[in-house]
Amino acid sequence: MSKKFYKLESKNLNAFYGSFHALKNINMAMEEKAVTAFIGPSGCGKSTFLRTLNRMNDYIDGFRVEGDILLDGRDIYGRDVRVDELRKEVGMVFQKPNPFPKTIFENVVYGLRIQGIKDKRVLAETAENSLRQTALWEEVKDKLDQSALALSGGQQQRLCIARALAISPSVILMDEPTSALDPISTAKIEELIYELKQAYTIIIVTHNMQQAGRVSDYTAFFYIGELVEYAKTKTLFTSPKHERTQNYITGRFG
Amino acid sequence: MRVQERIIEGLLRLSAVITIFITAAIIWVLLSESISFFSEVSIIDFLTDKQWTPLFAEKHFGILPLVAGTFLTTAIAIAVALPIGLTIAIYLNEYAPARFKKTVKPLLEILATIPTVVYGFFALTVVTPFLQTIIPNLAGFNALSAGMVMGVMIIPMISSLSEDAISAVPRSLREAAYGMGSTRLQTAFGVMVPAASSGIVVSVILAISRAVGETMLVAIAAGQQPRLTLDPTVPIETITTYIVQVSLGDVPHGSLEYRTIFAAGITLFVFTFALNNLSFWIKKKYQEKYD
Amino acid sequence: MTNSEKNRLKDKAFQVFGVFCTFIGLVVLAIFLIDILIEGFTRIDWEFLTNLPSRRASRAGILTAWVGTFWILILTSVIAFPLGISAGVYLEEYSKKNRLNSFLEVNIANLAGVPSIIYGLLGLEIFARVMGLGGSLLAGALTLSLLVLPIIIVTTREAIKAVPRSIRDASYALGASKWQTTWNQVLPASFGGILTGIILALSRAVGEAAPLIVIGALAYVPFVPTSPTDEFTVLPIQIFNWTSRPQADFLVNAAAAIIILLLITFILNGIAVYLRNKWQNKVKW
């Protein structure tokens, strides 16, 4: 039997902010074209872990990692890896919608522009495709040259997702992408996540257990820097192995 | 691309590091010329002689008269600016309606933007003649008028820095005072000012440093006669004025007279450097306390 | 009178004193501006702006002085802006917390507190003498550039600090490099604040006389400077020179020149205030 293929693997991963040990020996593998959710109380390390997957913590003073993160079998902390290339492969969506103070169009094509792509047709096509994928095209196609800051919060977040898709990554990291949105916008984003997993590997950090239950295939529970339990979402929510997981998902602490 | 990034970062860092070279150059220039000066003039004479007459036939190189002149104008300026500036800070913080504060603050800032030669003109042509109607034996050039106008000039410095310090005091402290039935005045002087004292002290130190280094105002209005006196009605000379006076004349480079301006300069630099660093030190200590 | 009545009276008295103090500065400012206007306004005419200096007060003009002032402003901008903004960007975006960088910060704070006349001594020795520039426009502009550098650095840092972290994150997450992020996102977003700082720096430079006198700028320059190596004078030096003369006619000239200098200063500051407000209201993240 051939070894199962995993999109992302974390092996003996430890992370530190200065002397603070933020992630303790994390071992887990994430499946391709599936949604994996990270849950756990604030400060448990789930966001830190998410941000090690595209090296967003690199610019933080005093942050360092030990161990390996393999993307398609290749260590992303390896010496020959270029961070900008990595981030084109692993896109990211943040907690609060953070469009650039530019037009809608310029937001979507920003990733292409910094790669030096100037061909107007390519830019326009990519913009349309990405906006269609996030179901935003119909809403904004007539105002592409207006400021992105004029959109509603939910639209801004979908724009940020479109912006991430425009550079055609294979993995998308989402750091509590709906925590700043209203329920209707949240539902739209969740629908979108469901669509996107046909083509992308999605890792999502969420505070909302129902959301993890609704959108994810796998769920990982973190507690004070440790990966306590990692299983199929259904299994983890119906028959958790650890008492801590049980307590957390039933709302006994958090 | 990576190489380009490195080059850009290198250039940016260079721009920042240049500031260290500027400091080094200031110290080097002042020191090297002063060392030549002190090889000819004893440092004891420099610090103790009561006369400063390097441009006369009978030369004396005692810095004290210039220091006295600088001290006198500075003291008068602070005597004007501290009570007024601090009162403004307290008034704007505790009494004034928000809209009044919003209008008045930028107007006061105008005082800080006017070039100092302009203040000199004002002191010489308006304030001195006015003061002479009250003090008949006031000389045309004097420390009093220059110092008072300088005080007006540095009011916004003290008022805005002190106001920042007072408004940084935690709201709970003020509310506690009001809660016990204090009047605004009692709250201000009993609670706010003591709590903000280190910030207020910093504002005063920076104002002193500014006044010590002020040049054109005193060069125009305070006179050019080095005199070891604390009498504010007679012409005096400050360290800064002396440097301007020599620069306007025709003193050959490399002469002892030329070097006197660097000896005067290093004296000035030592004062302002000490004052500035004292203020940083207090500020740092104070920040640690509140964090 | 009860104690509490006494306290209320004192409180009221201080309030009156507070209003008085707040207005005293403004009243002095008003008296001063009115006095200058009365004394100098009628002296300003086309001839005053276009005449060369003269020993006769009635024939003297400020042509060389204002041309010198504009030369100095332009040269100082060219030298100080790139340097100051780069240093500000480095300290805010690139530098990590280490000893060199905390030393840099203390050093810049110190430079901001060095009296302007000391910069004059530095310029006299380094630019005028060692580099052989003499009392030229270039030597003057270099000296003033060093003088305003801390202002530009500090305001650039403030402006950059106000750009939210999330904008940088978004850019990095799309594969942008540090410089691409700085150039495409951080600098455009902080442009207004940086511009404000630059104009404040210019308004400081325009009023300086002492350091320029020290490097050897002359009060009497009978020609209009045409290149950076020419000798020059500036408005503040011209004002100083006229104020120092005993004849009353020259004081009128000084007042008239002060009106022009204040006009330039107020316009610069007005632009800075306008930009600051416009920029603060523009983007709310």
mmCIF file of C-alpha atoms in Angstrom, chain B residues 1 4-5 8-9 11-30 32-33 83-88 90-92 95-96 100 104 106-108 110-111 113-126 141 152 155 183-186 188-189 209-210 212-216 219-220 224 239-241 243-245 247-248 253 258 261-262 264-266 268-269 272-273 276-277 280, chain C residues 4 7-8 10-12 14-19 21-26 28-29 31-33 35-36 39 82-87 89-91 94 100 103-104 106-119 121-122 124-126 129-130 146 149 153 175 177-180 182 200 203 206-210 213-217 219 235-237 239-240 243-244 250-252 254-255 258 261-262 265-266 269:
data_model
loop_
_atom_site.group_PDB
_atom_site.id
_atom_site.type_symbol
_atom_site.label_atom_id
_atom_site.label_comp_id
_atom_site.label_asym_id
_atom_site.label_seq_id
_atom_site.Cartn_x
_atom_site.Cartn_y
_atom_site.Cartn_z
ATOM 1 C CA MET B 1 14.956 40.453 -6.062
ATOM 2 C CA GLN B 4 17.532 44.371 -4.410
ATOM 3 C CA GLU B 5 15.821 43.991 -1.036
ATOM 4 C CA ILE B 8 17.358 48.875 -0.146
ATOM 5 C CA GLU B 9 17.534 47.802 3.475
ATOM 6 C CA LEU B 11 20.498 52.203 2.171
ATOM 7 C CA LEU B 12 17.706 52.765 4.662
ATOM 8 C CA ARG B 13 19.895 51.659 7.521
ATOM 9 C CA LEU B 14 22.669 53.915 6.301
ATOM 10 C CA SER B 15 20.312 56.908 6.443
ATOM 11 C CA ALA B 16 19.510 56.092 10.042
ATOM 12 C CA VAL B 17 23.134 55.492 10.975
ATOM 13 C CA ILE B 18 24.142 58.855 9.485
ATOM 14 C CA THR B 19 22.492 60.468 12.501
ATOM 15 C CA ILE B 20 25.169 58.894 14.671
ATOM 16 C CA PHE B 21 27.817 60.432 12.464
ATOM 17 C CA ILE B 22 26.173 63.821 12.901
ATOM 18 C CA THR B 23 26.429 63.554 16.666
ATOM 19 C CA ALA B 24 29.980 62.303 16.398
ATOM 20 C CA ALA B 25 30.862 65.182 14.074
ATOM 21 C CA ILE B 26 29.355 67.759 16.439
ATOM 22 C CA ILE B 27 31.344 66.397 19.352
ATOM 23 C CA TRP B 28 34.511 66.081 17.293
ATOM 24 C CA VAL B 29 34.306 69.626 15.934
ATOM 25 C CA LEU B 30 33.611 71.134 19.347
ATOM 26 C CA SER B 32 39.084 69.450 18.603
ATOM 27 C CA GLU B 33 38.818 73.240 18.430
ATOM 28 C CA PRO B 83 3.215 79.855 35.761
ATOM 29 C CA ILE B 84 1.373 80.886 32.608
ATOM 30 C CA GLY B 85 2.037 77.660 30.716
ATOM 31 C CA LEU B 86 1.114 75.421 33.623
ATOM 32 C CA THR B 87 -2.027 77.420 34.384
ATOM 33 C CA ILE B 88 -3.067 77.113 30.747
ATOM 34 C CA ILE B 90 -4.588 72.966 33.993
ATOM 35 C CA TYR B 91 -7.272 75.339 32.782
ATOM 36 C CA LEU B 92 -7.619 73.619 29.413
ATOM 37 C CA TYR B 95 -12.096 73.820 33.248
ATOM 38 C CA ALA B 96 -12.332 74.722 29.566
ATOM 39 C CA PHE B 100 -12.741 76.202 23.457
ATOM 40 C CA VAL B 104 -7.250 77.825 21.531
ATOM 41 C CA PRO B 106 -3.677 75.716 17.593
ATOM 42 C CA LEU B 107 -3.718 79.470 18.205
ATOM 43 C CA LEU B 108 -1.209 79.059 21.019
ATOM 44 C CA ILE B 110 1.315 79.845 16.440
ATOM 45 C CA LEU B 111 3.530 81.371 19.142
ATOM 46 C CA THR B 113 6.132 78.827 14.893
ATOM 47 C CA ILE B 114 7.171 82.491 14.722
ATOM 48 C CA PRO B 115 10.870 82.839 13.844
ATOM 49 C CA THR B 116 12.979 84.054 16.735
ATOM 50 C CA VAL B 117 14.420 87.083 14.924
ATOM 51 C CA VAL B 118 10.855 88.314 14.831
ATOM 52 C CA TYR B 119 10.584 87.978 18.613
ATOM 53 C CA GLY B 120 13.846 89.877 18.899
ATOM 54 C CA PHE B 121 12.399 92.739 16.893
ATOM 55 C CA PHE B 122 9.327 92.731 19.107
ATOM 56 C CA ALA B 123 11.362 92.776 22.315
ATOM 57 C CA LEU B 124 13.574 95.603 21.104
ATOM 58 C CA THR B 125 10.989 97.873 19.508
ATOM 59 C CA VAL B 126 7.840 97.258 21.540
ATOM 60 C CA PHE B 141 19.369 96.404 25.541
ATOM 61 C CA VAL B 152 5.993 84.149 25.833
ATOM 62 C CA ILE B 155 4.594 79.155 26.734
ATOM 63 C CA THR B 183 -13.501 71.320 43.757
ATOM 64 C CA ARG B 184 -11.826 71.444 40.360
ATOM 65 C CA LEU B 185 -9.000 73.485 41.852
ATOM 66 C CA GLN B 186 -8.437 70.983 44.659
ATOM 67 C CA ALA B 188 -6.079 69.913 39.890
ATOM 68 C CA PHE B 189 -3.480 70.833 42.497
ATOM 69 C CA SER B 209 17.176 73.701 27.319
ATOM 70 C CA ARG B 210 15.407 75.584 24.558
ATOM 71 C CA VAL B 212 19.586 78.290 26.961
ATOM 72 C CA GLY B 213 20.177 77.649 23.265
ATOM 73 C CA GLU B 214 18.035 80.531 22.006
ATOM 74 C CA THR B 215 20.099 82.887 19.901
ATOM 75 C CA MET B 216 18.577 85.567 17.710
ATOM 76 C CA ALA B 219 21.349 88.719 20.186
ATOM 77 C CA ILE B 220 18.925 91.454 19.112
ATOM 78 C CA GLN B 224 26.418 92.281 23.452
ATOM 79 C CA ILE B 239 26.875 82.363 25.095
ATOM 80 C CA THR B 240 24.885 82.180 21.897
ATOM 81 C CA THR B 241 25.073 85.923 21.236
ATOM 82 C CA ILE B 243 29.090 83.164 18.886
ATOM 83 C CA VAL B 244 26.938 85.288 16.567
ATOM 84 C CA GLN B 245 28.922 88.415 17.390
ATOM 85 C CA SER B 247 30.686 85.176 13.334
ATOM 86 C CA LEU B 248 29.542 88.575 12.086
ATOM 87 C CA HIS B 253 40.386 81.094 11.051
ATOM 88 C CA TYR B 258 38.159 81.977 16.333
ATOM 89 C CA ILE B 261 33.420 80.358 19.757
ATOM 90 C CA PHE B 262 34.025 76.628 19.947
ATOM 91 C CA ALA B 264 31.704 78.815 24.125
ATOM 92 C CA GLY B 265 29.894 76.287 21.935
ATOM 93 C CA ILE B 266 31.038 73.273 23.919
ATOM 94 C CA LEU B 268 26.495 75.472 25.641
ATOM 95 C CA PHE B 269 26.430 71.923 24.301
ATOM 96 C CA THR B 272 21.789 71.387 26.736
ATOM 97 C CA PHE B 273 23.038 67.817 26.447
ATOM 98 C CA ASN B 276 18.000 66.856 27.463
ATOM 99 C CA ASN B 277 19.291 63.583 28.841
ATOM 100 C CA PHE B 280 14.841 61.493 28.840
ATOM 101 C CA SER C 4 -16.774 75.072 51.254
ATOM 102 C CA ASN C 7 -13.137 76.669 48.320
ATOM 103 C CA ARG C 8 -15.701 77.518 45.701
ATOM 104 C CA LYS C 10 -10.899 79.979 45.136
ATOM 105 C CA ASP C 11 -12.030 77.651 42.401
ATOM 106 C CA LYS C 12 -13.792 80.514 40.622
ATOM 107 C CA PHE C 14 -8.477 80.222 39.467
ATOM 108 C CA GLN C 15 -10.856 79.855 36.570
ATOM 109 C CA VAL C 16 -10.637 83.587 35.905
ATOM 110 C CA PHE C 17 -6.859 83.420 36.170
ATOM 111 C CA GLY C 18 -6.850 80.494 33.722
ATOM 112 C CA VAL C 19 -8.790 82.467 31.137
ATOM 113 C CA CYS C 21 -3.322 83.242 31.160
ATOM 114 C CA THR C 22 -4.770 81.582 28.088
ATOM 115 C CA PHE C 23 -5.494 84.937 26.552
ATOM 116 C CA ILE C 24 -2.312 86.718 27.599
ATOM 117 C CA GLY C 25 -0.251 84.867 25.018
ATOM 118 C CA LEU C 26 -2.856 85.451 22.349
ATOM 119 C CA VAL C 28 0.581 89.603 23.079
ATOM 120 C CA LEU C 29 0.547 87.843 19.714
ATOM 121 C CA ILE C 31 -0.545 93.329 19.702
ATOM 122 C CA PHE C 32 2.615 92.221 18.059
ATOM 123 C CA LEU C 33 1.075 91.387 14.695
ATOM 124 C CA ASP C 35 2.230 96.620 15.563
ATOM 125 C CA ILE C 36 4.244 94.990 12.790
ATOM 126 C CA GLU C 39 4.815 99.784 11.046
ATOM 127 C CA PRO C 82 15.170 61.484 1.225
ATOM 128 C CA LEU C 83 17.543 61.102 4.151
ATOM 129 C CA GLY C 84 14.976 61.788 6.855
ATOM 130 C CA ILE C 85 12.206 59.685 5.353
ATOM 131 C CA SER C 86 14.581 56.755 4.742
ATOM 132 C CA ALA C 87 15.815 56.895 8.307
ATOM 133 C CA VAL C 89 11.206 54.093 7.455
ATOM 134 C CA TYR C 90 14.196 52.099 8.645
ATOM 135 C CA LEU C 91 13.550 52.751 12.324
ATOM 136 C CA TYR C 94 12.925 47.451 9.473
ATOM 137 C CA LEU C 100 22.184 49.766 18.021
ATOM 138 C CA PHE C 103 20.979 53.926 20.667
ATOM 139 C CA LEU C 104 19.831 55.383 17.350
ATOM 140 C CA VAL C 106 18.195 58.187 21.910
ATOM 141 C CA ASN C 107 20.670 59.786 19.549
ATOM 142 C CA ILE C 108 17.961 61.265 17.344
ATOM 143 C CA ALA C 109 16.108 62.598 20.378
ATOM 144 C CA ASN C 110 19.370 64.207 21.449
ATOM 145 C CA LEU C 111 19.971 65.755 18.045
ATOM 146 C CA ALA C 112 16.491 67.268 18.175
ATOM 147 C CA GLY C 113 17.554 69.094 21.344
ATOM 148 C CA VAL C 114 20.870 70.467 20.097
ATOM 149 C CA PRO C 115 20.631 74.288 19.780
ATOM 150 C CA SER C 116 20.625 75.509 16.195
ATOM 151 C CA ILE C 117 23.745 77.591 16.700
ATOM 152 C CA ILE C 118 25.719 74.423 17.464
ATOM 153 C CA TYR C 119 24.683 73.111 14.043
ATOM 154 C CA LEU C 121 29.496 75.553 14.343
ATOM 155 C CA LEU C 122 29.331 72.071 12.803
ATOM 156 C CA LEU C 124 31.251 76.148 9.689
ATOM 157 C CA GLU C 125 33.930 73.553 10.350
ATOM 158 C CA ILE C 126 32.743 70.676 8.125
ATOM 159 C CA ARG C 129 35.960 74.881 5.831
ATOM 160 C CA VAL C 130 36.818 71.188 5.350
ATOM 161 C CA LEU C 146 21.065 68.332 9.551
ATOM 162 C CA LEU C 149 16.555 65.908 10.027
ATOM 163 C CA ILE C 153 12.521 61.383 11.113
ATOM 164 C CA GLY C 175 3.686 37.223 -1.234
ATOM 165 C CA SER C 177 8.374 41.467 0.100
ATOM 166 C CA LYS C 178 9.186 43.920 2.858
ATOM 167 C CA TRP C 179 10.083 46.701 0.464
ATOM 168 C CA GLN C 180 7.086 46.015 -1.808
ATOM 169 C CA THR C 182 6.555 49.449 2.419
ATOM 170 C CA LEU C 200 6.850 71.707 9.488
ATOM 171 C CA SER C 203 8.800 76.167 8.295
ATOM 172 C CA VAL C 206 12.769 79.239 6.861
ATOM 173 C CA GLY C 207 13.036 81.126 10.158
ATOM 174 C CA GLU C 208 16.593 80.154 11.068
ATOM 175 C CA ALA C 209 19.262 82.842 11.072
ATOM 176 C CA ALA C 210 21.827 81.858 13.705
ATOM 177 C CA ILE C 213 25.322 83.538 10.260
ATOM 178 C CA VAL C 214 27.823 81.205 11.915
ATOM 179 C CA ILE C 215 28.739 79.439 8.680
ATOM 180 C CA GLY C 216 29.390 82.836 7.151
ATOM 181 C CA ALA C 217 26.241 83.860 5.324
ATOM 182 C CA ALA C 219 24.010 90.262 5.644
ATOM 183 C CA LEU C 235 15.120 86.986 5.140
ATOM 184 C CA PRO C 236 15.837 86.358 8.846
ATOM 185 C CA ILE C 237 19.428 87.572 8.448
ATOM 186 C CA ILE C 239 15.744 91.358 9.339
ATOM 187 C CA PHE C 240 18.430 90.916 11.971
ATOM 188 C CA THR C 243 16.969 95.624 13.322
ATOM 189 C CA SER C 244 20.551 96.111 14.534
ATOM 190 C CA PHE C 250 15.657 100.563 8.767
ATOM 191 C CA LEU C 251 13.318 99.377 11.522
ATOM 192 C CA VAL C 252 10.449 100.069 9.143
ATOM 193 C CA ALA C 254 12.683 95.211 9.134
ATOM 194 C CA ALA C 255 8.971 95.295 9.960
ATOM 195 C CA ILE C 258 8.986 90.443 8.901
ATOM 196 C CA LEU C 261 8.683 86.169 6.471
ATOM 197 C CA LEU C 262 5.611 85.613 8.640
ATOM 198 C CA THR C 265 5.833 80.786 7.759
ATOM 199 C CA PHE C 266 2.068 80.970 8.228
ATOM 200 C CA ASN C 269 2.060 75.971 8.725
#
